[in-house]
Amino acid sequence: MTLTHFTNATLIDPVALTEETGSLTIRDGLIIAIDGAAPKDAQVIDAGGACLAPGIIDIGVKVSEPGERHKESFRSAGRAAAAGGVTTIVTRPDTLPAIDTPETLEFVARRAAADAQVHVLPMAALTKGRMGQEMTEIGLLLDGGAVAFSDCDRVVTNTKVYARALTYAASLDALVVGHVQDPVLSDGASVTAGKFASLRGLSGVSPMAERMALDRDIALLEMTGAKYHADQITTARALPALERAKRNGLDITAGVSIHHLTLNELDVADYRTFFKLKPPLRSEDDRRAVIAAVAEGLIDIISSMHTPQDEESKRLPFEDAASGAVGLETLLPAALRLVHEDQISLPRLFRAMSLNPARRLGLAAGRLRIGAPADLILFDPHMPFQLDRSTLLSKSKNTPFDGARLQGRVLGTWVDGTRIFGGIDA
């Protein structure tokens, strides 16, 4: 039996939206008491006023196994997640080969269980090979442990195939994750269309590509009744459609990456490829609109969209470079920028990073309540540091925050009551 008691902690409650000084006790992987006295024989951790919150649940993490293990492995991703306060990663199926069969899913599950320090919940492909032509064996993949189905950034263009897949997923109560970018308008684009793109001579895509794709998916949801999550909403023009879909009772949630909340299109500056993302960084007006949507709950989930790329993929001319950035270790300190700027409260932030992902996936985690899993993080939201990408635990170092001054360090991470990061009590 393991018994740990946290005292003098600032408890971040994403359900009640409160942050109050208190205590919390965990035993055998569960929270057993809040604001009680320290039990006899408990290990007592004096948090010294630091924040204690539910562990982050990160939807849309790419771990490059199978196929590109040199970019990221389950071992390195697990270590990076622990250091970033992420206790559950929901992995994408855009691997080589794609996770589209029960056998591939079983391989991923075995590697994750053997190597990762954190919980790993895999998504599976919606269509075979992510080619958009034939849907996968959704039922068998569900039985094998898939928590959602997605073709990631390969948007299914055949509407009939997509409708059939959504209908079948709905019959099994399976979650479908969509990437809302019109694939024809987006083809070959590396930045958001506008004056900045023209001045830099870079191929751009209109923000309407996001709105158009979301409109199509919403229409298909009305037709099929599927359970759906839009992985990234990044533009103001998509928000009214999302609001209408929710108001009309569709089973839809939406997410946004931390990079689109904290960076804008001007950060590309002198063709800095670490800032090349998919979808591309947006205007400052879009960024502010999306922050407001998170604060009011229209956008439900904040994620890292962790996408490791090796140096050879990034050290290329901007339009030729691979898209994506790592984010497991920078998700929390980058998100705390919004808190320090008074754009969102800490409890609301953890509602978007912990509670809402747990609710969408049907998990008991993401909460500070008796009986909930003891997946916890202890962090100092004010501790300043300058990020050096060479110190990241991810195998790939493609972060746009290299050299950035950030605030907020994780002091300890617990998964099922076991401390997996941070050796010195706060």
C-alpha positions in Angstrom: 0.0 0.0 0.0 1.3 3.5 -1.0 -0.1 6.4 1.0 0.9 10.0 0.1 -0.5 13.2 1.6 -0.1 16.6 0.0 -0.3 19.6 2.3 -0.2 23.3 1.7 -1.1 22.9 -1.9 -3.1 25.2 -4.2 -5.7 22.8 -5.5 -6.8 23.5 -9.0 -10.3 22.1 -9.5 -11.5 22.2 -13.1 -15.0 21.0 -12.2 -15.8 23.6 -9.6 -13.5 26.1 -11.4 -11.7 27.0 -8.1 -8.1 27.3 -6.9 -7.9 27.1 -3.1 -5.2 26.1 -0.6 -5.8 22.7 0.8 -4.6 19.1 1.2 -5.1 15.9 -0.7 -4.4 12.2 0.0 -3.8 9.4 -2.4 -3.6 5.6 -1.8 -3.2 2.7 -4.2 -3.5 4.9 -7.2 -6.7 6.7 -6.2 -7.6 10.0 -4.5 -9.0 9.0 -1.1 -9.4 12.4 0.7 -9.4 16.1 0.1 -8.8 18.7 2.9 -8.3 16.0 5.6 -5.6 15.5 8.1 -2.5 13.5 7.2 -3.1 9.8 7.8 -0.7 7.9 10.0 2.3 6.5 8.1 1.6 8.6 5.1 4.4 10.2 3.1 3.8 13.9 3.6 4.7 16.3 0.7 4.6 20.0 1.6 3.8 21.7 -1.6 4.8 25.1 -0.3 1.9 26.8 -2.0 2.6 25.2 -5.4 -0.3 24.2 -7.6 -1.7 20.6 -7.5 -3.8 19.7 -10.5 -5.1 16.8 -12.5 -2.6 15.5 -14.9 -2.9 16.8 -18.5 -4.6 14.5 -21.1 -3.1 15.3 -24.4 -5.2 14.4 -27.5 -3.3 14.1 -30.8 0.3 13.1 -29.9 2.4 11.6 -32.6 4.7 8.9 -31.5 6.7 7.7 -34.5 6.4 4.0 -33.8 6.2 2.1 -36.1 8.3 3.4 -38.9 10.1 6.5 -37.7 11.4 5.6 -34.3 14.4 7.9 -34.8 12.0 10.8 -34.5 10.2 9.7 -31.3 9.7 6.5 -29.5 7.3 5.5 -26.7 10.1 5.7 -24.2 11.2 9.2 -25.2 7.6 10.4 -25.6 6.8 9.0 -22.1 9.7 10.8 -20.5 8.8 14.1 -22.2 5.2 13.8 -21.2 6.1 13.1 -17.6 8.4 16.2 -17.6 5.6 18.3 -19.0 2.9 17.2 -16.6 1.1 15.1 -19.2 -0.2 11.8 -17.6 -2.2 10.5 -20.6 -1.2 10.7 -24.3 -3.8 9.9 -27.0 -1.7 8.9 -30.0 -2.3 9.6 -33.6 -2.4 6.8 -36.2 -0.3 8.6 -38.9 2.6 6.2 -38.5 4.5 4.1 -41.1 2.5 2.0 -41.7 -0.7 3.6 -40.5 -2.4 2.0 -37.4 -5.3 0.6 -39.4 -5.4 -3.1 -38.4 -5.8 -4.9 -35.1 -2.3 -6.3 -35.5 -0.6 -2.9 -35.8 -2.7 -1.6 -32.9 -1.6 -4.6 -30.8 2.0 -3.8 -31.6 1.6 -0.2 -30.5 -0.2 -1.2 -27.3 2.6 -3.6 -26.4 5.3 -1.1 -27.1 3.5 1.6 -25.1 2.9 -0.7 -22.1 6.5 -1.8 -22.1 8.2 1.6 -22.6 6.0 4.6 -21.7 5.8 6.0 -18.2 2.4 7.5 -18.8 -1.0 6.2 -19.9 -1.1 5.7 -23.7 -4.5 5.6 -25.5 -4.1 4.9 -29.2 -6.3 6.2 -32.0 -6.7 4.1 -35.1 -7.1 5.1 -38.8 -10.7 5.7 -40.1 -9.8 4.4 -43.5 -7.3 1.8 -44.7 -3.9 3.3 -45.1 -5.5 6.7 -44.4 -6.2 6.7 -48.1 -9.9 7.7 -47.9 -11.2 4.8 -50.0 -12.2 2.0 -47.7 -13.1 2.2 -44.0 -11.2 0.2 -41.5 -12.6 -2.6 -39.3 -13.8 -0.1 -36.7 -15.5 -2.7 -34.5 -12.4 -4.9 -34.3 -10.2 -1.9 -33.6 -12.5 -0.8 -30.9 -12.2 -4.2 -29.3 -8.5 -3.9 -29.6 -8.4 -0.7 -27.5 -8.7 2.2 -30.0 -10.3 5.2 -28.3 -11.0 7.2 -31.5 -10.7 7.0 -35.3 -9.0 9.6 -37.5 -7.1 9.9 -40.8 -5.3 12.9 -39.3 -4.3 15.5 -41.9 -5.3 13.3 -44.8 -8.9 14.6 -45.1 -11.3 12.0 -46.6 -12.4 13.6 -49.9 -14.9 10.9 -50.9 -18.0 12.1 -49.1 -19.8 8.8 -49.6 -17.0 6.8 -48.0 -16.8 9.4 -45.2 -20.6 9.2 -44.6 -20.5 5.4 -44.4 -17.6 5.5 -42.0 -19.4 8.0 -39.8 -22.6 6.0 -39.9 -20.8 2.8 -38.9 -18.9 4.6 -36.1 -22.2 6.1 -34.8 -23.7 2.6 -34.6 -20.7 1.6 -32.3 -20.6 4.9 -30.4 -17.1 5.4 -31.6 -15.5 8.8 -31.6 -14.3 10.2 -35.0 -11.6 12.9 -35.0 -11.6 15.2 -38.0 -9.0 17.6 -39.4 -10.9 20.5 -40.8 -9.0 21.8 -43.7 -10.3 21.7 -47.3 -7.6 19.5 -48.9 -7.8 21.2 -52.4 -7.5 24.7 -51.1 -4.8 23.7 -48.6 -2.7 21.7 -51.1 0.9 23.1 -51.3 0.2 25.9 -48.8 2.7 26.6 -46.0 1.3 29.8 -44.4 -2.1 31.6 -44.0 -2.9 33.7 -47.1 -2.6 37.5 -46.6 -0.3 40.4 -46.9 2.5 38.7 -44.8 2.4 35.7 -47.1 2.6 37.8 -50.2 5.5 39.9 -48.8 7.4 36.7 -48.0 6.6 35.1 -51.3 5.1 32.0 -49.6 2.1 30.0 -50.8 -0.9 30.7 -48.6 -4.3 29.2 -47.8 -7.4 31.1 -47.0 -8.8 30.7 -43.5 -12.0 29.8 -45.3 -10.5 26.4 -46.0 -11.1 25.6 -42.4 -14.6 26.9 -42.4 -15.6 25.0 -45.5 -14.3 21.7 -44.2 -16.0 22.2 -40.9 -19.3 23.0 -42.6 -19.1 19.8 -44.6 -18.3 17.7 -41.5 -21.2 19.3 -39.6 -23.6 18.5 -42.4 -22.5 14.8 -42.3 -22.9 14.8 -38.5 -26.5 16.0 -39.0 -27.0 13.1 -41.5 -25.3 10.3 -39.5 -25.5 11.3 -35.8 -21.9 10.4 -35.3 -19.8 11.4 -32.3 -17.2 13.9 -33.5 -14.2 16.0 -32.4 -12.5 18.6 -34.6 -8.8 18.4 -33.8 -8.0 22.0 -34.4 -10.2 25.1 -34.8 -7.8 28.0 -35.5 -9.8 30.8 -37.2 -12.5 33.2 -36.2 -14.6 32.3 -39.3 -15.1 28.7 -38.1 -16.4 29.7 -34.7 -20.0 30.6 -35.7 -20.5 27.3 -37.4 -19.2 25.4 -34.4 -21.5 27.4 -32.1 -24.5 26.6 -34.3 -23.7 22.9 -34.4 -23.5 22.7 -30.6 -26.6 24.8 -30.2 -28.4 22.4 -32.5 -27.5 19.4 -30.3 -24.9 17.7 -32.4 -22.4 15.5 -30.6 -19.4 17.7 -31.5 -16.4 19.0 -29.6 -13.4 21.0 -30.8 -9.8 21.4 -29.9 -6.9 23.8 -30.6 -3.2 23.4 -30.4 -1.2 25.5 -27.9 0.9 26.9 -30.8 -2.2 28.5 -32.3 -3.1 30.0 -29.0 0.3 31.6 -28.3 1.9 32.3 -31.7 0.7 34.0 -34.9 1.6 34.2 -38.5 4.3 36.9 -38.0 6.4 34.5 -35.9 7.4 32.8 -39.1 9.6 35.9 -39.6 12.7 35.1 -41.6 11.4 31.7 -42.8 11.8 30.0 -39.5 10.7 26.4 -40.2 10.2 25.5 -36.6 7.1 27.7 -36.9 5.7 25.8 -39.9 2.6 24.0 -38.7 -0.5 22.3 -40.0 -2.8 24.2 -40.2 -0.5 27.2 -40.5 -0.2 29.9 -37.9 -3.0 32.4 -38.2 -3.5 36.2 -37.8 -3.4 37.9 -34.4 -7.2 38.6 -34.7 -7.8 34.8 -35.2 -5.5 34.0 -32.3 -7.4 36.3 -30.0 -10.8 35.0 -31.2 -9.8 31.4 -30.5 -8.5 32.3 -27.0 -11.9 33.9 -26.3 -13.6 30.7 -27.6 -11.5 28.6 -25.2 -12.2 30.9 -22.2 -16.0 30.8 -22.8 -16.0 27.0 -23.4 -16.9 27.0 -27.1 -13.6 25.3 -27.9 -13.4 22.4 -25.5 -9.8 21.1 -25.5 -6.2 22.4 -25.7 -3.6 20.0 -26.9 0.1 20.0 -27.9 -0.4 18.4 -31.3 3.1 17.0 -30.7 4.6 16.3 -34.1 8.3 15.4 -33.9 10.4 16.0 -37.0 14.1 15.4 -37.4 16.7 18.0 -38.3 16.9 16.9 -41.9 13.1 17.4 -42.3 13.2 21.0 -40.9 16.6 22.3 -42.2 15.1 23.0 -45.6 13.6 26.0 -47.5 10.4 26.9 -45.8 8.0 25.5 -48.4 9.9 22.2 -48.5 10.3 21.7 -44.8 8.0 19.3 -42.9 5.2 20.7 -40.8 4.8 20.3 -37.1 6.4 21.0 -33.7 7.0 19.0 -30.5 5.0 20.2 -27.6 4.7 17.6 -24.7 7.2 19.5 -22.5 6.1 23.0 -23.6 2.3 22.6 -23.4 2.0 23.7 -19.8 4.4 26.7 -19.7 3.2 28.0 -23.0 -0.4 27.7 -21.8 0.5 29.6 -18.7 1.2 32.6 -20.8 -2.6 32.9 -21.2 -3.0 32.8 -17.4 -0.2 35.4 -16.8 -1.9 37.7 -19.4 -5.3 37.3 -17.6 -6.9 35.8 -20.7 -7.9 32.6 -19.0 -8.0 31.3 -15.4 -6.0 28.4 -14.1 -9.1 26.2 -13.4 -10.5 27.0 -16.8 -7.2 26.1 -18.4 -7.2 22.7 -16.7 -10.8 22.2 -17.7 -9.5 22.4 -21.3 -6.4 20.4 -20.8 -7.6 17.7 -18.3 -11.3 17.6 -17.6 -12.8 18.0 -21.0 -10.4 15.5 -22.7 -11.3 13.0 -20.0 -15.0 13.6 -20.5 -14.8 13.3 -24.2 -13.0 9.9 -23.9 -15.1 8.6 -21.0 -12.2 8.6 -18.6 -12.4 8.9 -14.8 -9.2 11.0 -14.7 -9.0 14.8 -15.1 -10.6 15.6 -11.8 -9.7 16.3 -8.2 -12.3 14.2 -6.5 -12.5 11.2 -4.1 -12.2 8.0 -6.1 -10.6 9.6 -9.2 -7.3 8.2 -10.4 -4.2 9.7 -8.8 -2.9 11.2 -12.0 -1.5 14.5 -10.7 0.9 17.2 -11.4 2.6 19.6 -8.9 3.8 22.8 -10.6 5.0 26.3 -9.8 3.2 28.6 -12.3 5.5 31.5 -11.7 9.0 29.9 -11.9 10.8 31.6 -14.8 13.2 29.9 -17.3 14.6 30.2 -20.8 13.9 27.2 -22.9 16.9 25.5 -24.5 15.7 22.9 -27.0 18.7 20.8 -26.6 17.5 19.9 -23.1 14.1 18.6 -24.3 13.6 14.9 -23.6 11.9 14.3 -26.9 14.2 12.7 -29.5 13.3 15.5 -31.9 13.9 19.1 -30.9 11.7 21.0 -33.3 10.1 23.5 -30.9 9.1 27.1 -31.9 9.8 28.1 -28.3 13.6 27.6 -28.5 15.2 30.5 -26.6 11.8 31.8 -25.4 11.4 33.1 -21.8 8.6 31.1 -20.1 7.0 30.8 -16.7 5.9 27.6 -15.1 7.8 24.5 -14.2 6.6 21.0 -13.3 7.9 19.9 -9.9 6.4 16.4 -9.8 4.2 14.1 -11.9 2.2 11.1 -10.5 0.6 8.4 -12.6 -1.7 6.0 -10.7 -0.2 7.4 -7.5 3.4 6.6 -8.5 5.8 9.5 -8.9 7.3 9.4 -12.4 9.0 12.8 -12.5 10.6 15.1 -10.0 12.8 13.7 -7.3 12.8 16.6 -4.8 9.6 17.5 -2.9 8.4 21.1 -3.3 
